[in-house]
Amino acid sequence: MNYRMNARGTLWSFPDLRTLMAKATPRRSGDVLAGVAAQSAEESVAARMCLAEAPLKTFLSEALIPYEDDEVTRLIIDSHDREAFCEIAHLTVGDFRDYLLSEKADTATLSRIAPGITPEMAAAVSKLMRNQDLILAAKKCRVVTKFRNTIGLEGRMSVRLQPNHPSDDRMGIAASIVDGLLYGCGDAVIGINPASDNVAVLSDLVEMLAGIIDRYEIPTQSCILTHVTTSIEMANRGLPVDLVFQSIAGTQKANTSFGISLDTLREGYEAGLSLKRGTIGENVMYFETGQGSALSADAHFGCDQQTLEARAYGVARAFAPLLVNTVVGFIGPEYLYDGKQIIRAGLEDHFCGKLLGVPMGCDVCYTNHAEADQDDMDMLLTLLGAAGCHYIMGIPGSDDIMLNYQTTSFHDALYLRQVLGLRPAPEFEAWLETSGIYRHDRGIAFGRELPSRFQHVLGSMGLGTVDTEAAR
């Protein structure tokens, strides 16, 4: 279908929906690199005006990537809930934006219609929104998931404790875990990006995390962020795998470059469920995404990177994950050039995921060669907190020595909770209070000495004694 818009005497023409979506996207370096971006501000505005008039029904009849060529497209179309869609089926994309910002679209309504919204619909309406629109609409979306605690409740913000180490050193990892717990981090997950893919090494780390959680009765979950097939192998060996992790993308070809298919993810999901390690819920999957991943794999098919990112959330939604996060600035300036583009992308990703019913967090991050700095990340962090982001990352000093990028620290999470009055997951908060780490009326409250139950964490693992001052 050809899309036309007459703006100020100029007739703009867009040959198909894929082109229209790309031209309507706020400018970012990845789309310029792919050759799909608008050539001028005028063309971008014309595309948005034209997109605003497109009926939402169009996205059910015109696939951006052909149904017969792509299993992600097939998943999106085949799983679409037409009954849930009926409530908004009469709207155009522009009408849908107005509806999302109106009082009609309350939390209960947005939860009800989420299965009827396709990723492409979510991406399209986000392109018409200002940053404040993305924040307001996302704030109204509520997605609650459970494993050993409850994530996504109103007024709560969780943190992934990320104790990475460049050589998978147990002492270094354990010290970071203690450090993060003392800042109230870790309720989303204690998740390690391992340096090794050796099953024996990873099995040792899985058992180490399970031992800490079990011994100190911490109501949280662990995850080794290795390939899904490795998690399946460990689960089949009966190892204490809590969450099954995988990076995912929005096209079949991009997922193939990750060494996965939807069947692989389904096998991982079933392996996680089979262990029955959750105590209050069965959301066993953890997915990470990022704008530009399909382009970097030459698997974008002429689509803009933000639309493909939304399609990745369509993949995630099919497996009822506990956690999903966009690693928003990790791929580099080739895809998101500067702080402004990273901030915009983070808000788009969070909004689209929440609108689709996905439990969205964000790794608020950038690489050292991007035109961004920690002040930009402070802005995005604060905006996401206002938007109801489910969780962020917590890393010692905000400098990930394993992955060599800049993200959010333990004290950044403390800042956000204090400024916005946000609290940890309720079960985890109760544990923090019982452990003498946290009181809601005072925030994180520990002195020069560790609470008694942490005095011998490292020693109990046969790793030596705790340097309390260093850990503090």
Short mmCIF file of C-alpha atoms in Angstrom, two decimals:
data_model
loop_
_atom_site.label_atom_id
_atom_site.label_comp_id
_atom_site.label_asym_id
_atom_site.label_seq_id
_atom_site.Cartn_x
_atom_site.Cartn_y
_atom_site.Cartn_z
CA MET A 1 0.00 0.00 0.00
CA ASN A 2 1.28 3.46 -0.87
CA TYR A 3 1.02 6.15 1.81
CA ARG A 4 0.77 9.82 0.78
CA MET A 5 0.73 13.11 2.64
CA ASN A 6 0.35 16.60 1.22
CA ALA A 7 2.15 18.99 3.54
CA ARG A 8 2.56 22.68 2.71
CA GLY A 9 2.21 22.08 -1.02
CA THR A 10 4.61 19.12 -1.14
CA LEU A 11 3.29 15.62 -1.83
CA TRP A 12 5.18 13.08 0.21
CA SER A 13 4.88 9.44 -0.81
CA PHE A 14 5.94 6.34 1.12
CA PRO A 15 5.76 3.06 -0.81
CA ASP A 16 4.92 0.76 2.12
CA LEU A 17 4.31 0.63 5.85
CA ARG A 18 7.89 -0.43 6.59
CA THR A 19 9.26 2.70 4.88
CA LEU A 20 6.68 4.92 6.53
CA MET A 21 7.57 3.60 9.99
CA ALA A 22 11.28 4.12 9.39
CA LYS A 23 10.88 7.67 8.11
CA ALA A 24 8.62 8.56 11.06
CA THR A 25 11.18 7.44 13.65
CA PRO A 26 13.00 10.16 15.62
CA ARG A 27 16.50 10.41 14.20
CA ARG A 28 19.17 7.99 15.37
CA SER A 29 22.51 6.94 13.99
CA GLY A 30 21.59 3.29 13.41
CA ASP A 31 18.78 4.14 11.01
CA VAL A 32 21.08 6.52 9.16
CA LEU A 33 23.68 3.75 8.94
CA ALA A 34 21.04 1.39 7.56
CA GLY A 35 19.90 3.96 4.99
CA VAL A 36 16.29 3.94 6.19
CA ALA A 37 16.12 7.27 8.07
CA ALA A 38 14.24 10.34 6.83
CA GLN A 39 16.41 12.55 4.65
CA SER A 40 15.17 15.75 6.27
CA ALA A 41 13.16 17.04 9.19
CA GLU A 42 10.36 17.86 6.76
CA GLU A 43 10.19 14.28 5.51
CA SER A 44 10.16 12.99 9.09
CA VAL A 45 7.25 15.27 10.05
CA ALA A 46 5.33 14.33 6.91
CA ALA A 47 5.85 10.64 7.71
CA ARG A 48 4.54 11.13 11.23
CA MET A 49 1.49 12.98 9.96
CA CYS A 50 0.83 10.18 7.50
CA LEU A 51 1.41 7.50 10.13
CA ALA A 52 -1.01 9.21 12.49
CA GLU A 53 -3.78 8.64 9.94
CA ALA A 54 -3.03 4.94 9.44
CA PRO A 55 -5.66 2.63 11.01
CA LEU A 56 -4.36 0.22 13.63
CA LYS A 57 -6.01 -2.56 11.59
CA THR A 58 -3.40 -1.92 8.89
CA PHE A 59 -0.78 -3.67 11.01
CA LEU A 60 -2.78 -6.90 10.90
CA SER A 61 -2.94 -6.96 7.11
CA GLU A 62 0.44 -5.53 6.08
CA ALA A 63 3.39 -7.34 7.63
CA LEU A 64 6.67 -5.43 7.72
CA ILE A 65 8.55 -8.73 7.29
CA PRO A 66 6.60 -11.37 5.32
CA TYR A 67 4.68 -13.96 7.34
CA GLU A 68 6.04 -16.88 5.33
CA ASP A 69 9.66 -15.75 5.72
CA ASP A 70 9.92 -14.98 9.43
CA GLU A 71 8.84 -16.96 12.50
CA VAL A 72 8.69 -13.81 14.64
CA THR A 73 6.08 -12.37 12.28
CA ARG A 74 4.17 -15.65 12.47
CA LEU A 75 4.32 -15.58 16.28
CA ILE A 76 3.00 -12.01 16.38
CA ILE A 77 0.12 -12.65 13.98
CA ASP A 78 -0.84 -16.11 15.24
CA SER A 79 -0.87 -15.09 18.90
CA HIS A 80 -2.76 -11.83 18.37
CA ASP A 81 -5.81 -11.59 20.63
CA ARG A 82 -8.55 -10.19 18.40
CA GLU A 83 -11.05 -9.98 21.24
CA ALA A 84 -8.71 -7.74 23.25
CA PHE A 85 -8.07 -5.70 20.08
CA CYS A 86 -11.78 -5.01 19.52
CA GLU A 87 -11.69 -2.25 22.11
CA ILE A 88 -9.24 -0.19 20.03
CA ALA A 89 -9.82 -1.64 16.54
CA HIS A 90 -11.58 1.51 15.30
CA LEU A 91 -8.63 3.80 16.10
CA THR A 92 -5.92 5.25 13.91
CA VAL A 93 -2.37 5.46 15.23
CA GLY A 94 -2.92 9.13 16.08
CA ASP A 95 -6.20 8.34 17.83
CA PHE A 96 -4.42 5.60 19.75
CA ARG A 97 -1.89 8.12 21.08
CA ASP A 98 -4.69 10.38 22.26
CA TYR A 99 -6.46 7.41 23.83
CA LEU A 100 -3.34 6.28 25.74
CA LEU A 101 -2.91 9.75 27.21
CA SER A 102 -6.59 10.07 28.17
CA GLU A 103 -8.27 9.09 31.42
CA LYS A 104 -10.03 6.28 29.56
CA ALA A 105 -6.77 4.35 29.39
CA ASP A 106 -6.33 3.46 33.05
CA THR A 107 -4.22 0.62 34.40
CA ALA A 108 -6.98 -1.99 34.26
CA THR A 109 -7.89 -1.07 30.69
CA LEU A 110 -4.29 -1.16 29.47
CA SER A 111 -3.81 -4.60 31.03
CA ARG A 112 -6.96 -5.84 29.31
CA ILE A 113 -6.04 -4.63 25.82
CA ALA A 114 -2.32 -5.51 25.95
CA PRO A 115 -2.73 -8.92 24.23
CA GLY A 116 -4.49 -7.14 21.35
CA ILE A 117 -1.62 -4.74 20.69
CA THR A 118 1.04 -5.92 18.27
CA PRO A 119 4.66 -4.77 18.61
CA GLU A 120 4.34 -2.79 15.39
CA MET A 121 1.32 -0.92 16.77
CA ALA A 122 3.27 -0.08 19.92
CA ALA A 123 6.26 1.08 17.90
CA ALA A 124 4.08 3.18 15.61
CA VAL A 125 2.32 5.08 18.38
CA SER A 126 5.62 5.69 20.19
CA LYS A 127 6.91 7.52 17.12
CA LEU A 128 4.17 10.13 17.56
CA MET A 129 4.93 10.74 21.23
CA ARG A 130 7.04 13.25 23.06
CA ASN A 131 9.22 11.97 25.90
CA GLN A 132 6.66 13.08 28.48
CA ASP A 133 3.97 11.11 26.62
CA LEU A 134 6.11 7.97 26.79
CA ILE A 135 6.58 8.49 30.53
CA LEU A 136 2.92 9.17 31.30
CA ALA A 137 1.55 6.24 29.30
CA ALA A 138 4.16 3.77 30.59
CA LYS A 139 3.46 4.85 34.17
CA LYS A 140 -0.14 3.69 33.77
CA CYS A 141 0.88 0.20 32.61
CA ARG A 142 1.25 -2.40 35.34
CA VAL A 143 2.93 -5.77 34.75
CA VAL A 144 3.52 -7.97 37.80
CA THR A 145 5.72 -11.09 37.77
CA LYS A 146 6.80 -13.56 40.46
CA PHE A 147 9.44 -16.16 41.22
CA ARG A 148 10.70 -15.80 44.81
CA ASN A 149 9.47 -12.24 45.15
CA THR A 150 7.01 -9.91 43.46
CA ILE A 151 8.29 -7.50 40.82
CA GLY A 152 6.41 -4.63 39.18
CA LEU A 153 4.11 -3.46 41.95
CA GLU A 154 3.22 0.22 42.08
CA GLY A 155 5.67 2.30 44.08
CA ARG A 156 8.37 -0.38 43.83
CA MET A 157 11.60 -0.42 41.85
CA SER A 158 13.91 -3.45 41.86
CA VAL A 159 17.61 -3.80 41.08
CA ARG A 160 19.61 -6.49 39.37
CA LEU A 161 22.74 -7.06 41.43
CA GLN A 162 25.40 -7.59 38.75
CA PRO A 163 28.60 -8.93 40.40
CA ASN A 164 30.57 -9.50 37.20
CA HIS A 165 34.25 -10.41 37.33
CA PRO A 166 36.67 -10.64 34.35
CA SER A 167 37.98 -14.03 35.47
CA ASP A 168 34.85 -15.34 37.23
CA ASP A 169 36.74 -15.15 40.52
CA ARG A 170 34.52 -16.43 43.32
CA MET A 171 35.98 -14.09 45.94
CA GLY A 172 35.45 -11.03 43.75
CA ILE A 173 31.92 -12.07 42.85
CA ALA A 174 30.99 -12.81 46.47
CA ALA A 175 32.39 -9.48 47.68
CA SER A 176 30.31 -7.63 45.09
CA ILE A 177 27.21 -9.55 46.14
CA VAL A 178 27.69 -8.53 49.78
CA ASP A 179 28.34 -4.93 48.70
CA GLY A 180 25.17 -4.83 46.61
CA LEU A 181 22.98 -6.42 49.25
CA LEU A 182 24.10 -3.77 51.72
CA TYR A 183 22.77 -1.11 49.35
CA GLY A 184 19.44 -2.93 49.10
CA CYS A 185 20.14 -4.26 45.61
CA GLY A 186 19.42 -7.72 44.28
CA ASP A 187 15.65 -8.08 44.43
CA ALA A 188 15.27 -8.33 40.64
CA VAL A 189 17.98 -10.98 40.35
CA ILE A 190 21.57 -11.67 41.30
CA GLY A 191 22.82 -12.11 37.75
CA ILE A 192 26.37 -12.79 36.57
CA ASN A 193 27.68 -12.20 33.05
CA PRO A 194 30.31 -14.96 33.04
CA ALA A 195 33.66 -14.68 31.32
CA SER A 196 33.67 -18.41 30.61
CA ASP A 197 31.28 -20.64 28.71
CA ASN A 198 32.74 -23.75 30.32
CA VAL A 199 29.90 -25.74 31.85
CA ALA A 200 32.01 -26.81 34.84
CA VAL A 201 32.86 -23.18 35.68
CA LEU A 202 29.27 -22.03 35.20
CA SER A 203 27.94 -24.92 37.26
CA ASP A 204 30.22 -23.86 40.10
CA LEU A 205 28.84 -20.30 39.90
CA VAL A 206 25.23 -21.55 39.83
CA GLU A 207 25.80 -23.59 42.97
CA MET A 208 27.61 -20.70 44.66
CA LEU A 209 24.67 -18.33 44.08
CA ALA A 210 22.15 -20.94 45.20
CA GLY A 211 24.21 -21.51 48.34
CA ILE A 212 24.20 -17.82 49.27
CA ILE A 213 20.47 -17.43 48.61
CA ASP A 214 19.59 -20.58 50.52
CA ARG A 215 21.90 -20.04 53.51
CA TYR A 216 20.77 -16.46 54.13
CA GLU A 217 17.17 -17.12 53.05
CA ILE A 218 17.21 -14.24 50.59
CA PRO A 219 13.88 -13.93 48.73
CA THR A 220 15.41 -13.39 45.32
CA GLN A 221 16.54 -15.38 42.31
CA SER A 222 19.86 -16.01 40.58
CA CYS A 223 20.85 -16.19 36.94
CA ILE A 224 23.98 -16.98 34.97
CA LEU A 225 23.64 -14.98 31.77
CA THR A 226 24.93 -17.69 29.48
CA HIS A 227 23.47 -19.08 26.27
CA VAL A 228 20.07 -20.69 26.71
CA THR A 229 21.39 -24.06 25.55
CA THR A 230 23.97 -24.03 28.35
CA SER A 231 21.24 -23.30 30.89
CA ILE A 232 19.24 -26.19 29.47
CA GLU A 233 22.26 -28.49 29.87
CA MET A 234 22.74 -27.38 33.49
CA ALA A 235 19.04 -27.81 34.22
CA ASN A 236 19.12 -31.31 32.72
CA ARG A 237 21.97 -32.13 35.10
CA GLY A 238 19.78 -31.09 38.01
CA LEU A 239 21.80 -28.00 38.89
CA PRO A 240 19.98 -25.21 40.79
CA VAL A 241 19.16 -22.97 37.80
CA ASP A 242 16.63 -20.29 38.78
CA LEU A 243 16.18 -18.10 35.70
CA VAL A 244 16.95 -19.11 32.12
CA PHE A 245 18.57 -16.25 30.20
CA GLN A 246 18.85 -15.34 26.54
CA SER A 247 19.47 -12.27 24.40
CA ILE A 248 16.73 -11.97 21.79
CA ALA A 249 15.96 -9.85 18.73
CA GLY A 250 12.99 -8.96 16.55
CA THR A 251 13.63 -11.08 13.45
CA GLN A 252 14.20 -14.77 12.87
CA LYS A 253 17.49 -14.08 11.08
CA ALA A 254 18.81 -11.99 13.97
CA ASN A 255 17.85 -14.67 16.46
CA THR A 256 19.57 -17.26 14.28
CA SER A 257 22.74 -15.17 14.58
CA PHE A 258 22.36 -15.61 18.37
CA GLY A 259 22.13 -19.37 17.85
CA ILE A 260 18.47 -19.60 18.84
CA SER A 261 14.98 -20.11 17.48
CA LEU A 262 11.57 -19.92 19.09
CA ASP A 263 11.77 -23.68 19.63
CA THR A 264 15.06 -23.23 21.49
CA LEU A 265 13.49 -20.62 23.75
CA ARG A 266 10.52 -22.91 24.35
CA GLU A 267 12.89 -25.71 25.37
CA GLY A 268 14.64 -23.35 27.80
CA TYR A 269 11.31 -22.24 29.21
CA GLU A 270 10.21 -25.82 29.80
CA ALA A 271 13.56 -26.71 31.37
CA GLY A 272 13.24 -23.82 33.80
CA LEU A 273 9.71 -24.77 34.74
CA SER A 274 10.69 -28.41 35.27
CA LEU A 275 13.01 -27.52 38.17
CA LYS A 276 10.15 -25.94 40.16
CA ARG A 277 12.50 -23.59 42.00
CA GLY A 278 10.12 -20.66 42.28
CA THR A 279 8.38 -20.31 45.63
CA ILE A 280 5.58 -17.86 44.80
CA GLY A 281 5.52 -17.87 40.98
CA GLU A 282 6.66 -19.54 37.77
CA ASN A 283 8.07 -16.71 35.65
CA VAL A 284 11.38 -18.40 34.83
CA MET A 285 12.76 -16.49 31.83
CA TYR A 286 15.08 -13.49 31.67
CA PHE A 287 15.56 -11.74 28.31
CA GLU A 288 17.82 -8.88 27.22
CA THR A 289 17.40 -6.81 24.09
CA GLY A 290 18.83 -3.67 22.51
CA GLN A 291 18.11 -1.36 19.60
CA GLY A 292 20.47 -2.13 16.74
CA SER A 293 20.99 -5.84 17.33
CA ALA A 294 19.20 -6.85 14.12
CA LEU A 295 21.10 -4.25 12.11
CA SER A 296 24.43 -5.44 13.50
CA ALA A 297 23.53 -8.96 12.33
CA ASP A 298 22.48 -7.67 8.86
CA ALA A 299 19.01 -8.96 9.70
CA HIS A 300 16.87 -5.81 9.71
CA PHE A 301 15.12 -6.20 6.32
CA GLY A 302 14.91 -2.45 5.80
CA CYS A 303 13.08 -1.83 9.07
CA ASP A 304 14.03 0.82 11.60
CA GLN A 305 15.77 -0.41 14.72
CA GLN A 306 13.13 0.76 17.20
CA THR A 307 10.35 -1.18 15.47
CA LEU A 308 12.49 -4.31 15.48
CA GLU A 309 13.20 -3.76 19.16
CA ALA A 310 9.46 -3.73 19.84
CA ARG A 311 9.17 -7.00 17.92
CA ALA A 312 11.70 -8.51 20.31
CA TYR A 313 9.23 -7.76 23.10
CA GLY A 314 6.68 -9.74 21.13
CA VAL A 315 9.07 -12.69 21.33
CA ALA A 316 9.58 -12.15 25.07
CA ARG A 317 5.85 -11.89 25.76
CA ALA A 318 5.28 -15.43 24.47
CA PHE A 319 7.36 -16.93 27.29
CA ALA A 320 5.95 -15.13 30.36
CA PRO A 321 9.33 -13.79 31.54
CA LEU A 322 10.12 -12.60 35.04
CA LEU A 323 12.43 -9.92 33.64
CA VAL A 324 13.12 -8.19 30.33
CA ASN A 325 15.51 -5.31 29.90
CA THR A 326 16.83 -3.20 27.10
CA VAL A 327 20.58 -2.71 27.29
CA VAL A 328 19.94 0.63 25.76
CA GLY A 329 23.35 2.15 25.04
CA PHE A 330 25.52 -0.96 25.07
CA ILE A 331 25.95 -1.63 21.36
CA GLY A 332 27.56 1.77 20.75
CA PRO A 333 27.29 5.12 18.96
CA GLU A 334 26.88 3.47 15.56
CA TYR A 335 23.30 2.76 16.68
CA LEU A 336 22.58 5.42 19.33
CA TYR A 337 25.01 8.25 18.84
CA ASP A 338 24.72 10.44 21.91
CA GLY A 339 23.00 11.00 25.23
CA LYS A 340 19.89 12.46 23.60
CA GLN A 341 19.39 9.43 21.38
CA ILE A 342 20.05 7.00 24.26
CA ILE A 343 17.54 8.78 26.50
CA ARG A 344 14.88 8.74 23.80
CA ALA A 345 15.52 5.07 23.00
CA GLY A 346 15.34 4.06 26.67
CA LEU A 347 11.96 5.74 27.11
CA GLU A 348 10.64 4.24 23.86
CA ASP A 349 11.75 0.74 24.80
CA HIS A 350 10.29 0.93 28.28
CA PHE A 351 6.97 2.27 26.98
CA CYS A 352 6.62 -0.30 24.19
CA GLY A 353 7.46 -3.21 26.46
CA LYS A 354 5.05 -2.15 29.19
CA LEU A 355 2.28 -1.46 26.65
CA LEU A 356 2.67 -5.02 25.35
CA GLY A 357 2.43 -6.45 28.85
CA VAL A 358 6.14 -7.19 29.24
CA PRO A 359 7.92 -6.64 32.61
CA MET A 360 10.40 -3.99 31.47
CA GLY A 361 13.61 -2.87 33.07
CA CYS A 362 16.48 -0.92 31.56
CA ASP A 363 20.24 -1.13 31.68
CA VAL A 364 20.88 2.62 31.71
CA CYS A 365 24.27 2.54 30.03
CA TYR A 366 26.69 3.80 27.43
CA THR A 367 30.03 2.83 25.94
CA ASN A 368 33.06 5.01 26.47
CA HIS A 369 33.28 6.02 22.80
CA ALA A 370 29.70 7.35 22.68
CA GLU A 371 28.91 11.05 22.93
CA ALA A 372 27.35 10.53 26.35
CA ASP A 373 28.31 10.75 29.99
CA GLN A 374 27.01 9.93 33.44
CA ASP A 375 24.91 13.10 33.57
CA ASP A 376 22.94 11.78 30.58
CA MET A 377 22.46 8.50 32.40
CA ASP A 378 21.26 10.35 35.51
CA MET A 379 18.60 11.98 33.35
CA LEU A 380 17.44 8.70 31.83
CA LEU A 381 17.54 6.94 35.21
CA THR A 382 15.33 9.59 36.79
CA LEU A 383 12.89 9.66 33.87
CA LEU A 384 12.56 5.88 33.92
CA GLY A 385 11.93 5.98 37.66
CA ALA A 386 9.09 8.44 37.05
CA ALA A 387 7.78 6.18 34.26
CA GLY A 388 7.49 3.14 36.55
CA CYS A 389 10.48 1.15 35.30
CA HIS A 390 10.51 -2.29 36.91
CA TYR A 391 14.23 -2.51 37.59
CA ILE A 392 17.68 -1.18 36.77
CA MET A 393 21.21 -2.56 37.02
CA GLY A 394 23.41 -2.29 40.09
CA ILE A 395 27.18 -2.58 39.60
CA PRO A 396 30.02 -1.53 41.93
CA GLY A 397 30.96 2.03 41.02
CA SER A 398 28.85 1.91 37.82
CA ASP A 399 31.90 0.61 35.88
CA ASP A 400 31.47 -2.95 34.63
CA ILE A 401 34.98 -4.39 34.66
CA MET A 402 33.83 -7.51 32.85
CA LEU A 403 31.91 -5.95 29.94
CA ASN A 404 33.80 -2.61 29.86
CA TYR A 405 30.88 -0.20 29.76
CA GLN A 406 29.31 2.39 32.05
CA THR A 407 25.99 1.69 33.73
CA THR A 408 24.21 2.38 37.03
CA SER A 409 25.72 1.68 40.42
CA PHE A 410 24.39 0.46 43.75
CA HIS A 411 24.26 4.04 45.01
CA ASP A 412 22.39 5.16 41.88
CA ALA A 413 19.61 2.78 42.87
CA LEU A 414 19.67 4.20 46.38
CA TYR A 415 19.39 7.73 44.93
CA LEU A 416 16.38 6.84 42.80
CA ARG A 417 14.54 5.13 45.62
CA GLN A 418 15.14 8.04 47.96
CA VAL A 419 14.21 10.80 45.50
CA LEU A 420 11.06 9.16 44.15
CA GLY A 421 10.01 7.29 47.27
CA LEU A 422 10.36 3.91 45.58
CA ARG A 423 10.78 0.70 47.55
CA PRO A 424 12.24 -2.75 46.88
CA ALA A 425 10.10 -5.79 46.15
CA PRO A 426 7.99 -6.38 49.29
CA GLU A 427 9.42 -9.79 50.22
CA PHE A 428 12.97 -8.53 49.71
CA GLU A 429 12.26 -5.35 51.66
CA ALA A 430 11.06 -7.42 54.62
CA TRP A 431 14.27 -9.47 54.47
CA LEU A 432 16.38 -6.30 54.36
CA GLU A 433 14.63 -5.00 57.46
CA THR A 434 14.99 -8.30 59.32
CA SER A 435 18.69 -8.38 58.40
CA GLY A 436 19.27 -4.92 59.84
CA ILE A 437 20.17 -3.43 56.47
CA TYR A 438 17.13 -1.32 55.65
CA ARG A 439 14.30 0.64 57.18
CA HIS A 440 11.87 2.33 54.82
CA ASP A 441 11.68 5.47 56.92
CA ARG A 442 15.48 5.82 56.87
CA GLY A 443 16.44 4.17 53.61
CA ILE A 444 19.61 2.09 53.64
CA ALA A 445 21.07 2.29 57.12
CA PHE A 446 24.28 0.45 57.95
CA GLY A 447 27.37 1.69 59.72
CA ARG A 448 31.02 0.76 59.66
CA GLU A 449 30.25 -2.82 60.68
CA LEU A 450 28.33 -5.34 58.61
CA PRO A 451 25.12 -6.74 60.08
CA SER A 452 25.99 -9.83 62.09
CA ARG A 453 24.56 -12.33 59.63
CA PHE A 454 26.99 -11.09 56.95
CA GLN A 455 30.14 -11.17 59.04
CA HIS A 456 31.24 -14.52 57.64
CA VAL A 457 29.64 -14.72 54.19
CA LEU A 458 32.93 -15.17 52.39
CA GLY A 459 34.46 -17.25 55.12
CA SER A 460 31.51 -19.64 55.08
CA MET A 461 32.25 -20.30 51.41
CA GLY A 462 35.85 -21.20 52.14
CA LEU A 463 37.01 -17.97 50.53
CA GLY A 464 38.56 -16.18 53.48
CA THR A 465 37.13 -13.49 55.75
CA VAL A 466 35.21 -10.38 54.94
CA ASP A 467 36.98 -7.03 54.82
CA THR A 468 34.04 -5.12 56.28
CA GLU A 469 35.36 -1.69 55.45
CA ALA A 470 36.01 -2.64 51.81
CA ALA A 471 32.64 -4.38 51.51
CA ARG A 472 30.90 -1.39 53.04
#
